[in-house]
Short mmCIF file of C-alpha atoms in Angstrom, two decimals:
data_model
loop_
_atom_site.label_atom_id
_atom_site.label_comp_id
_atom_site.label_asym_id
_atom_site.label_seq_id
_atom_site.Cartn_x
_atom_site.Cartn_y
_atom_site.Cartn_z
CA MET A 1223 55.56 18.19 53.12
CA PRO A 1224 57.31 21.17 51.93
CA LYS A 1225 61.05 21.29 52.33
CA PRO A 1226 62.64 23.71 54.91
CA VAL A 1227 64.32 26.87 53.86
CA LEU A 1228 68.14 26.48 54.21
CA LEU A 1229 69.19 29.97 53.05
CA GLU A 1230 67.16 33.16 53.34
CA VAL A 1231 68.44 36.51 51.94
CA LYS A 1232 66.68 39.68 52.87
CA HIS A 1233 67.33 43.25 51.37
CA LEU A 1234 71.05 42.43 50.85
CA SER A 1235 73.00 45.30 49.44
CA LYS A 1236 76.74 46.01 48.79
CA HIS A 1237 77.66 49.55 47.87
CA TYR A 1238 81.35 50.38 47.09
CA PRO A 1239 82.48 53.96 47.69
CA LEU A 1240 84.20 55.78 44.79
CA ARG A 1241 86.76 58.29 45.63
CA ARG A 1242 88.73 60.82 43.53
CA GLY A 1243 92.08 62.22 44.46
CA ILE A 1244 95.46 60.94 45.82
CA PHE A 1245 96.35 62.87 49.11
CA PHE A 1246 92.95 63.93 50.17
CA PRO A 1247 90.54 61.75 48.16
CA SER A 1248 86.95 62.99 48.12
CA LEU A 1249 83.79 60.76 47.92
CA ILE A 1250 82.16 61.26 44.51
CA GLY A 1251 79.54 58.46 44.76
CA TYR A 1252 78.84 54.78 45.26
CA VAL A 1253 78.70 51.79 42.95
CA LYS A 1254 75.67 49.79 43.91
CA ALA A 1255 77.09 46.33 43.01
CA VAL A 1256 74.18 44.63 44.89
CA ASP A 1257 71.04 46.65 45.76
CA ASP A 1258 68.21 45.23 47.95
CA VAL A 1259 68.33 41.59 46.88
CA SER A 1260 66.02 39.16 48.55
CA PHE A 1261 65.48 35.39 47.89
CA HIS A 1262 65.39 32.09 49.61
CA ILE A 1263 66.64 28.55 48.74
CA PHE A 1264 65.01 25.42 49.94
CA GLU A 1265 67.03 22.45 51.26
CA GLY A 1266 68.10 20.13 48.40
CA GLU A 1267 67.22 22.84 45.77
CA THR A 1268 69.28 24.65 43.12
CA PHE A 1269 68.55 28.33 42.83
CA GLY A 1270 69.92 29.66 39.57
CA LEU A 1271 71.19 33.30 39.50
CA VAL A 1272 71.80 34.63 35.93
CA GLY A 1273 72.63 37.95 34.40
CA GLU A 1274 74.99 39.68 32.03
CA SER A 1275 78.53 40.51 33.07
CA GLY A 1276 78.60 43.18 35.61
CA SER A 1277 75.21 42.54 37.08
CA GLY A 1278 76.53 41.65 40.44
CA LYS A 1279 76.16 37.77 40.38
CA THR A 1280 79.56 36.98 41.87
CA THR A 1281 79.24 39.65 44.59
CA VAL A 1282 75.94 38.06 45.68
CA GLY A 1283 77.74 34.65 45.88
CA ARG A 1284 80.52 36.08 48.06
CA LEU A 1285 77.98 37.97 50.24
CA VAL A 1286 75.97 34.89 51.17
CA LEU A 1287 79.03 33.20 52.27
CA ASN A 1288 80.02 36.21 54.40
CA LEU A 1289 83.33 36.50 52.48
CA VAL A 1290 82.44 40.08 51.72
CA PRO A 1291 80.66 42.11 54.48
CA PRO A 1292 77.43 43.60 53.10
CA THR A 1293 76.62 47.29 53.41
CA ILE A 1294 73.09 46.30 54.80
CA GLY A 1295 70.94 43.30 54.89
CA GLU A 1296 69.93 39.96 56.50
CA LEU A 1297 71.30 36.56 55.89
CA ARG A 1298 69.96 33.52 57.61
CA PHE A 1299 71.40 29.98 57.25
CA ARG A 1300 69.15 27.39 58.95
CA GLY A 1301 67.40 30.21 60.82
CA LYS A 1302 70.68 31.81 62.17
CA ASP A 1303 71.69 35.19 61.15
CA ILE A 1304 75.21 34.56 60.10
CA LEU A 1305 76.12 38.24 59.87
CA LYS A 1306 75.79 38.58 63.64
CA LEU A 1307 77.76 35.43 64.56
CA PRO A 1308 81.13 35.88 66.54
CA VAL A 1309 84.23 34.80 64.60
CA SER A 1310 84.49 31.45 66.32
CA GLU A 1311 80.99 30.46 65.45
CA MET A 1312 81.31 31.70 61.85
CA LYS A 1313 84.49 29.59 61.43
CA MET A 1314 82.40 26.44 62.39
CA MET A 1315 79.55 27.56 60.20
CA ARG A 1316 81.96 27.53 57.16
CA GLN A 1317 82.09 23.78 57.28
CA HIS A 1318 78.54 23.72 55.92
CA MET A 1319 78.95 26.50 53.32
CA GLN A 1320 81.53 26.13 50.62
CA ILE A 1321 82.25 27.55 47.09
CA ILE A 1322 83.46 26.29 43.66
CA PHE A 1323 85.14 28.97 41.77
CA GLN A 1324 84.88 29.96 38.03
CA LYS A 1325 88.58 29.37 37.10
CA PRO A 1326 89.86 26.06 38.67
CA PHE A 1327 93.56 26.75 37.96
CA ALA A 1328 93.45 30.20 39.61
CA SER A 1329 91.74 28.66 42.68
CA LEU A 1330 94.14 25.88 43.30
CA ASN A 1331 97.59 26.45 44.87
CA PRO A 1332 100.18 25.53 42.35
CA ARG A 1333 102.73 24.64 44.93
CA ARG A 1334 100.55 22.06 46.54
CA THR A 1335 99.84 18.46 45.44
CA VAL A 1336 96.20 17.31 45.16
CA ARG A 1337 96.59 15.39 48.44
CA SER A 1338 97.81 18.58 50.29
CA ILE A 1339 94.98 20.68 48.77
CA LEU A 1340 92.31 18.29 49.82
CA GLU A 1341 93.78 17.68 53.25
CA ASN A 1342 94.14 21.33 54.09
CA SER A 1343 90.61 22.09 55.38
CA LEU A 1344 90.49 18.82 57.26
CA LYS A 1345 93.67 19.89 59.11
CA ILE A 1346 92.31 23.46 59.81
CA PHE A 1347 89.29 21.92 61.57
CA SER A 1348 91.34 19.14 63.27
CA ILE A 1349 89.05 16.48 61.77
CA GLY A 1350 90.34 12.85 62.15
CA THR A 1351 93.71 11.26 62.45
CA ALA A 1352 96.32 11.30 59.69
CA LEU A 1353 95.12 7.82 58.64
CA GLU A 1354 91.46 8.92 58.58
CA ARG A 1355 92.26 12.01 56.66
CA GLU A 1356 94.20 9.95 54.01
CA LYS A 1357 91.17 7.76 53.64
CA ARG A 1358 88.87 10.62 53.25
CA VAL A 1359 91.08 12.25 50.52
CA SER A 1360 91.11 8.87 48.59
CA GLU A 1361 87.33 8.72 48.83
CA LEU A 1362 86.92 12.34 47.53
CA VAL A 1363 89.10 11.80 44.37
CA GLU A 1364 87.16 8.62 43.54
CA LEU A 1365 83.83 10.48 44.20
CA VAL A 1366 84.59 13.15 41.52
CA GLY A 1367 85.93 10.59 38.95
CA LEU A 1368 89.62 10.97 39.45
CA ASN A 1369 92.34 8.28 40.06
CA PRO A 1370 94.04 7.88 43.58
CA ASP A 1371 97.25 7.96 41.61
CA HIS A 1372 96.62 11.70 40.94
CA LEU A 1373 97.06 12.61 44.51
CA ASN A 1374 100.78 13.31 44.30
CA ARG A 1375 100.46 15.51 41.21
CA TYR A 1376 100.27 19.26 40.99
CA PRO A 1377 97.38 21.36 39.45
CA HIS A 1378 99.41 22.22 36.22
CA GLU A 1379 99.61 18.49 35.35
CA PHE A 1380 95.82 18.31 34.92
CA SER A 1381 93.30 19.49 32.25
CA GLY A 1382 90.75 22.13 32.91
CA GLY A 1383 88.01 19.55 33.62
CA GLN A 1384 90.21 17.55 35.94
CA ARG A 1385 91.18 20.73 37.87
CA GLN A 1386 87.50 21.56 38.36
CA ARG A 1387 86.90 18.23 39.64
CA ILE A 1388 89.57 18.69 42.22
CA GLY A 1389 87.91 22.00 43.14
CA ILE A 1390 84.62 20.12 43.67
CA ALA A 1391 86.33 17.43 45.80
CA ARG A 1392 87.79 20.29 47.95
CA ALA A 1393 84.32 21.75 48.41
CA LEU A 1394 82.95 18.31 49.41
CA ALA A 1395 85.71 17.60 51.97
CA MET A 1396 83.77 19.09 54.94
CA ASN A 1397 80.45 17.36 53.93
CA PRO A 1398 78.84 20.83 53.42
CA LYS A 1399 75.11 21.40 53.12
CA PHE A 1400 75.31 24.46 50.91
CA ILE A 1401 77.69 25.17 47.95
CA VAL A 1402 77.97 28.37 45.76
CA LEU A 1403 78.73 27.43 42.23
CA ASP A 1404 80.36 30.59 40.81
CA GLU A 1405 80.12 29.92 37.06
CA PRO A 1406 81.76 26.49 37.50
CA VAL A 1407 81.76 25.48 33.80
CA SER A 1408 82.19 28.79 31.85
CA ALA A 1409 85.98 28.28 31.54
CA LEU A 1410 85.70 24.77 30.14
CA ASP A 1411 85.07 23.23 26.86
CA VAL A 1412 81.45 22.47 25.95
CA SER A 1413 81.96 18.73 26.11
CA VAL A 1414 83.61 19.01 29.47
CA GLN A 1415 80.90 21.29 30.75
CA ALA A 1416 78.26 18.53 30.31
CA GLN A 1417 80.52 16.13 32.38
CA ILE A 1418 80.88 18.58 35.30
CA LEU A 1419 77.20 19.48 35.18
CA ASN A 1420 76.18 15.85 35.30
CA LEU A 1421 78.66 15.28 38.20
CA LEU A 1422 77.17 18.15 40.25
CA LYS A 1423 73.72 16.86 39.61
CA ASP A 1424 74.62 13.39 40.73
CA LEU A 1425 76.33 14.64 43.83
CA GLN A 1426 73.35 16.76 44.76
CA ALA A 1427 71.08 13.69 44.44
CA GLU A 1428 73.46 11.49 46.54
CA PHE A 1429 74.23 14.03 49.32
CA ASN A 1430 71.10 16.24 49.34
CA LEU A 1431 73.23 19.28 48.45
CA THR A 1432 71.83 22.73 48.08
CA TYR A 1433 73.27 24.92 45.37
CA LEU A 1434 73.36 28.53 44.38
CA PHE A 1435 74.24 28.33 40.78
CA ILE A 1436 75.66 31.51 39.29
CA ALA A 1437 75.96 31.84 35.54
CA ASN A 1438 75.42 34.13 32.60
CA ASN A 1439 73.97 31.48 30.31
CA LEU A 1440 70.34 30.43 30.93
CA ASN A 1441 70.84 27.30 28.87
CA VAL A 1442 73.54 26.10 31.28
CA VAL A 1443 71.55 27.11 34.41
CA GLY A 1444 68.66 25.02 33.12
CA HIS A 1445 70.45 21.73 33.51
CA LEU A 1446 70.50 22.04 37.30
CA SER A 1447 68.15 24.76 38.49
CA HIS A 1448 64.76 24.36 40.02
CA ARG A 1449 64.15 28.11 40.26
CA VAL A 1450 65.85 30.89 38.55
CA GLY A 1451 66.51 34.54 39.46
CA VAL A 1452 67.48 37.19 36.91
CA LEU A 1453 69.82 39.90 38.07
CA TYR A 1454 70.22 43.26 36.43
CA MET A 1455 72.35 46.19 37.73
CA GLY A 1456 72.50 44.65 41.19
CA ARG A 1457 68.78 43.94 41.42
CA ILE A 1458 66.60 40.78 40.92
CA ILE A 1459 64.20 41.68 38.24
CA GLU A 1460 62.49 38.39 37.78
CA THR A 1461 62.34 35.04 39.49
CA ALA A 1462 60.29 31.97 38.76
CA PRO A 1463 60.53 28.16 38.53
CA PHE A 1464 62.73 27.07 35.75
CA ASP A 1465 59.90 25.85 33.30
CA GLN A 1466 57.88 29.01 33.84
CA LEU A 1467 60.82 31.34 33.19
CA PHE A 1468 61.52 29.58 29.84
CA SER A 1469 57.94 29.21 28.69
CA ASN A 1470 56.60 32.51 29.80
CA PRO A 1471 59.32 35.17 30.55
CA ARG A 1472 57.68 38.47 31.78
CA HIS A 1473 60.60 40.93 31.81
CA PRO A 1474 62.18 42.23 28.54
CA HIS A 1475 65.65 41.65 29.89
CA THR A 1476 64.93 38.04 30.58
CA LYS A 1477 63.58 37.68 26.99
CA LEU A 1478 66.89 39.25 25.74
CA LEU A 1479 68.84 36.68 27.71
CA LEU A 1480 66.72 33.93 26.24
CA LYS A 1481 67.14 35.23 22.76
CA SER A 1482 70.96 35.40 23.10
CA VAL A 1483 71.14 31.55 23.75
CA LEU A 1484 68.48 30.65 21.24
CA THR A 1485 69.55 32.42 18.12
CA LEU A 1486 70.68 29.10 16.52
CA LYS A 1487 67.01 28.03 16.12
CA SER A 1488 65.28 29.36 13.16
CA ARG A 1489 61.88 29.55 15.17
CA PHE A 1490 63.29 32.42 17.20
CA GLU A 1491 64.55 34.51 14.22
CA ASN A 1492 61.33 36.50 14.15
CA MET A 1493 61.49 37.65 17.79
CA GLU A 1494 61.50 41.53 18.11
CA ASP A 1495 64.65 43.20 18.62
CA LEU A 1496 65.14 43.69 22.33
CA SER A 1497 68.72 45.03 22.23
CA PHE A 1498 67.44 48.74 22.60
CA GLY A 1499 69.68 51.36 24.12
CA GLU A 1500 72.83 50.98 26.35
CA ARG A 1501 73.29 49.99 30.11
CA PRO A 1502 73.11 52.93 32.40
CA ASP A 1503 76.16 54.40 34.19
CA PRO A 1504 76.52 52.48 37.58
CA LEU A 1505 77.19 55.81 39.24
CA LYS A 1506 74.22 57.45 37.69
CA LEU A 1507 71.38 54.97 37.88
CA PRO A 1508 67.99 56.45 36.93
CA GLY A 1509 65.50 57.08 39.70
CA GLY A 1510 62.94 54.76 38.18
CA CYS A 1511 63.46 51.39 36.55
CA ALA A 1512 67.11 50.70 35.70
CA TYR A 1513 66.08 49.03 32.37
CA ALA A 1514 63.99 51.98 31.20
CA GLY A 1515 66.68 53.24 28.81
CA ARG A 1516 66.78 49.80 27.01
CA CYS A 1517 63.17 48.67 27.17
CA PRO A 1518 60.99 49.09 24.00
CA GLY A 1519 57.82 49.40 26.08
CA THR A 1520 59.12 52.23 28.40
CA GLU A 1521 56.48 54.72 29.75
CA LYS A 1522 56.76 57.77 31.97
CA GLU A 1523 55.91 55.68 34.94
CA CYS A 1524 58.90 53.59 34.29
CA ARG A 1525 61.26 56.49 34.54
CA ASP A 1526 59.73 58.11 37.50
CA MET A 1527 59.26 55.08 39.82
CA ARG A 1528 61.34 52.05 40.46
CA PRO A 1529 59.15 48.89 40.23
CA ASP A 1530 59.02 46.24 43.05
CA LEU A 1531 58.75 42.55 42.49
CA ILE A 1532 55.02 41.70 41.86
CA ASP A 1533 53.47 38.20 42.22
CA CYS A 1534 52.33 36.91 38.85
CA GLY A 1535 51.12 33.65 40.39
CA GLY A 1536 52.68 30.22 40.62
CA GLY A 1537 55.87 31.46 42.36
CA HIS A 1538 56.53 33.82 39.41
CA PHE A 1539 57.78 37.33 40.37
CA VAL A 1540 58.68 40.23 38.13
CA ALA A 1541 59.93 43.83 38.68
CA CYS A 1542 58.00 45.57 35.93
CA HIS A 1543 55.13 48.09 36.10
CA PHE A 1544 53.35 46.41 33.10
CA ALA A 1545 54.04 42.86 33.66
CA ASP A 1546 50.49 41.89 34.16
CA THR A 1547 49.35 43.66 30.95
CA GLY A 1548 51.80 42.04 28.54
CA ILE A 1549 53.15 45.47 27.42
CA SER A 1550 56.75 44.92 28.34
CA GLY A 1551 59.17 43.45 25.91
CA ALA A 1552 58.57 41.10 23.04
CA ARG A 1553 56.38 38.04 22.90
CA ALA A 1554 57.65 35.00 24.72
CA PRO A 1555 59.27 32.21 22.61
CA GLU A 1556 57.23 29.24 21.84
CA GLY A 1557 58.01 25.54 22.14
CA ILE A 1558 60.62 25.83 24.76
CA LYS A 1559 60.86 22.85 27.04
CA GLY A 1560 61.38 23.16 30.76
CA ASP A 1561 63.53 20.14 31.19
CA GLY A 1562 67.00 21.65 30.68
CA SER A 1563 67.28 20.50 27.06
CA VAL A 1564 66.67 23.91 25.43
CA LEU A 1565 69.11 23.76 22.59
CA GLY A 1566 69.26 19.93 22.27
CA SER A 1567 65.46 19.45 21.82
#
């Protein structure tokens, strides 16, 4: 029996107006941070969202939590359009939707103890008595691998990995169904990254959590994700099950991202050079494909018409006019496993 869809995103966009002038600023254009993004996430699934810096990943994460109002679009959580909910209902909905931030130290109040940080959301929603909240806080720190003795300490007294565990415990305090992981390990050492990723994976299995995993490293995303979407200049250009994306990437930008994390392997040294051209100006995006200026297989059709996501079969979608002909980009790398052990195989 297929799993139900927990989160559904349809044609989500966020355009920021850019003005020039001090006293009477005039509108000179819009920065399309997110432009017509659509995807869905099944209950208990991890959907990875990857892309280079400035592609709009974090903005998508904040939009799906309704922390930032979208310019246009539809966002459904368990069938409800949360963008149309009144404030009181949206507040209750936030119990089920949480976020873990990229920088654990910046996201924790330096003036609060761990106990106070973890109790805060429970107090806001008036959950339990003081004794029950104390018990819940103790359960949370043990759940993420910390010692109850740490409850009276402040964030600056912990290492980066420990602070991220506190952030995870805070996100779990309300027993959420959905968590946005906004590059949760990018600020940590490699050895600590593995510990946090394994912890997130174990928690997902234990509590049937649903993740939107945002990162700029396909290798990291592979440890958790069931499906992956590739974002470029605010648009999803490819989405596929994890193993398909690694074994048969269709879009040249996806291949470039793969090459960037696989250059330590000698078998990938002969891949064609995909680093052609420069990213377009966000204020002057081309009328056709945004990747046309960088793609080695660009044709006139690419510059004139923006491609939509086309179905390549098996849940694999790609926004490329020539995806089904094999013209776009370089050949797919061979011998890549789809089990998350890309570099360690």
